[in-house]
C-alpha cells in the first residue's frame, strides 16, 4: 500500500470539522449567583451527611465498647451459676455432719452428688481433665514430670498420675503431675 492511499479510519479531521465538547467544564454559567447558591446548598447537604455519618459511627463504637465491657464484666456469670449448687451441696454436707443427723454413708453420698454437679459445671464451661493412663507418651505441653522412676515399660512414658491436670477448651490450665519411666 502506498502512503497516499488512506482509509476513512486513518484520516484526521480538519480543524474546522472539530466541535467543542459540551461537558460541565465547557458550560457557560449565565447567573453566577445562582450557581454559588446551588453549590452552597450542595455543600450544606454534604456537611450534614458527613455529620450524621460521623455521629452514627461514634454511636456504633460506643455501643460496641459497652458490649465489650459487659462481656468482660459478666464473662464468668455462667461459671458462677454452675458453682452455686456445688457450694450449696458442700455446705449441706458440712451442716449434716456437724449436726450428727446423717450417717457417714449419707454424707459421702451427698459429697459424690456434689462432685457430679461440679464435674457437670466444669464440662459446661469447657473445662476438661488431663488424666493420662499409664504407658501414655510423656507430653511436656500437658504433663509435668515430678520424677523419673524405673519401670517395666517404655522410657519417657507416664507411670502414674499424682495430680490431674485441666484444660480450658484447648488451653492448659494446669498440667498433670506425673511420674515418668526412666530409660533402662
C-alpha atoms as one frame of an Amber mdcrd trajectory, in Angstrom:
protein
   0.000   0.000   0.000   1.219   3.458  -0.683   1.324   6.338   1.775  -1.221
   8.312  -0.279  -3.821   5.560  -0.090  -5.743   6.271   3.185  -8.903   4.687
   4.513 -11.550   6.748   6.280 -10.462   5.354   9.658  -6.944   6.737   9.285
  -7.919  10.220   8.168  -7.560  13.046  10.674 -10.413  15.582  10.610  -9.658
  19.152   9.683  -9.691  21.750  12.486 -12.892  23.341  11.177 -14.632  19.920
  11.463 -13.905  19.634  15.208 -16.762  20.622  17.515 -16.121  21.837  21.065
 -17.299  19.362  23.685 -20.308  20.293  25.720 -19.188  18.928  29.134 -19.635
  20.606  32.552 -16.291  22.395  32.244 -17.421  23.996  28.974 -20.799  25.181
  30.281 -21.209  28.873  30.346 -22.797  29.983  33.595 -25.383  32.601  32.850
 -26.038  33.525  36.511 -23.007  33.152  38.834 -25.023  33.916  41.979 -27.453
  31.055  41.194 -24.509  28.681  40.710 -22.960  29.835  44.016 -26.263  29.286
  45.823 -26.552  25.827  44.255 -23.004  24.916  45.327 -23.556  26.287  48.848
 -26.720  24.166  49.177 -24.834  21.085  47.963 -22.014  21.869  50.432 -24.512
  22.167  53.322 -26.124  18.871  52.287 -22.754  17.092  52.192 -21.707  18.599
  55.540 -24.974  17.399  57.090 -24.490  13.891  55.632 -20.935  13.829  56.970
 -22.022  14.864  60.476 -24.786  12.252  60.523 -22.417   9.501  59.342 -19.822
  10.511  61.924 -22.439  10.529  64.703 -23.641   7.078  63.642 -20.060   5.752
  63.645 -19.458   7.247  67.107 -22.675   5.671  68.398 -21.730   2.274  66.947
 -18.274   2.499  68.533 -19.790   3.476  71.903 -22.304   0.577  71.762 -19.527
  -1.874  70.874 -17.382  -0.594  73.773 -20.327  -1.034  76.166 -20.946  -4.586
  74.923 -17.272  -5.486  75.356 -17.301  -4.007  78.861 -20.400  -6.032  79.786
 -18.926  -9.203  78.277 -15.774  -8.785  80.365 -17.725  -7.944  83.499 -20.081
 -10.910  83.219 -17.778 -13.423  81.492 -17.791 -15.760  84.489 -21.535 -15.468
  85.127 -22.333 -18.880  83.648 -19.459 -20.490  85.518 -20.511 -18.842  88.789
 -24.090 -20.048  88.319 -22.769 -23.605  87.927 -20.711 -23.293  91.125 -23.607
 -22.193  93.346 -25.203 -25.677  93.603 -21.739 -27.090  94.387 -21.352 -24.649
  97.249 -24.875 -25.445  98.473 -24.091 -29.173  98.436 -20.833 -28.753 100.329
 -22.474 -26.540 102.958 -25.277 -29.093 103.370 -22.717 -31.897 103.832 -20.853
 -29.906 106.497 -24.096 -28.991 108.277 -25.304 -32.602 108.182 -22.029 -33.899
 109.604 -21.817 -31.130 112.249 -25.359 -31.754 113.496 -24.853 -35.523 113.594
 -28.116 -36.048 111.667 -26.798 -38.122 108.805 -24.755 -41.290 108.725 -21.281
 -41.207 107.198 -22.696 -43.087 104.194 -25.337 -40.402 103.642 -22.744 -37.622
 103.891 -20.494 -39.493 101.443 -23.425 -39.949  99.058 -24.098 -36.178  99.227
 -20.427 -35.417  98.568 -20.490 -37.694  95.496 -23.638 -35.929  94.245 -21.890
 -32.584  94.759 -18.839 -33.844  92.842 -21.117 -34.790  89.930 -22.553 -31.241
  89.983 -19.024 -29.835  89.919 -17.957 -32.052  87.029 -21.081 -31.097  85.041
 -20.487 -27.366  85.678 -16.866 -27.667  84.569 -17.836 -29.555  81.408 -20.497
 -26.942  80.535 -17.746 -24.325  80.757 -15.336 -26.346  78.571 -13.015 -27.376
  81.411 -11.673 -30.880  80.789  -9.353 -33.235  82.623  -5.830 -34.226  81.721
  -5.535 -37.692  83.240  -3.257 -39.806  81.037  -3.359 -43.572  81.541  -0.145
 -45.416  82.411   2.013 -46.024  79.353   0.989 -42.787  77.586   3.894 -40.990
  75.917   5.036 -38.037  78.080   3.786 -34.739  76.608   5.569 -31.695  78.077
   2.698 -29.468  76.911   0.152 -31.299  79.082   2.246 -33.143  81.683   4.722
 -32.047  84.307   7.207 -34.742  85.302   7.802 -34.867  89.041  10.317 -37.685
  88.892  11.677 -40.459  86.717  11.305 -43.938  88.147  12.488 -47.330  86.973
   9.527 -49.100  85.396   8.973 -52.166  83.207   7.638 -50.034  80.344   8.955
 -47.883  77.542  11.111 -44.931  78.608   9.538 -41.451  78.700   6.023 -42.765
  79.267   3.678 -41.958  82.149   3.938 -44.381  85.071   1.423 -42.727  87.414
  -0.609 -39.529  87.708  -0.075 -37.777  91.031  -2.462 -34.896  90.299  -4.857
 -34.446  87.370  -4.347 -31.542  85.027  -7.043 -29.407  83.414  -7.728 -27.761
  80.061  -9.932 -24.786  79.304 -11.057 -25.519  75.761  -7.634 -26.402  74.261
  -5.520 -24.319  76.632  -3.762 -25.968  79.573  -4.891 -24.508  82.893  -2.752
 -26.866  84.920  -0.554 -29.699  83.626  -0.999 -33.163  85.076   1.706 -34.022
  87.638   3.152 -37.399  86.609   5.999 -39.778  87.232   7.793 -40.906  84.094
   9.532 -44.158  83.243  13.320 -43.760  83.320  15.458 -45.025  80.430  16.841
 -48.541  81.068
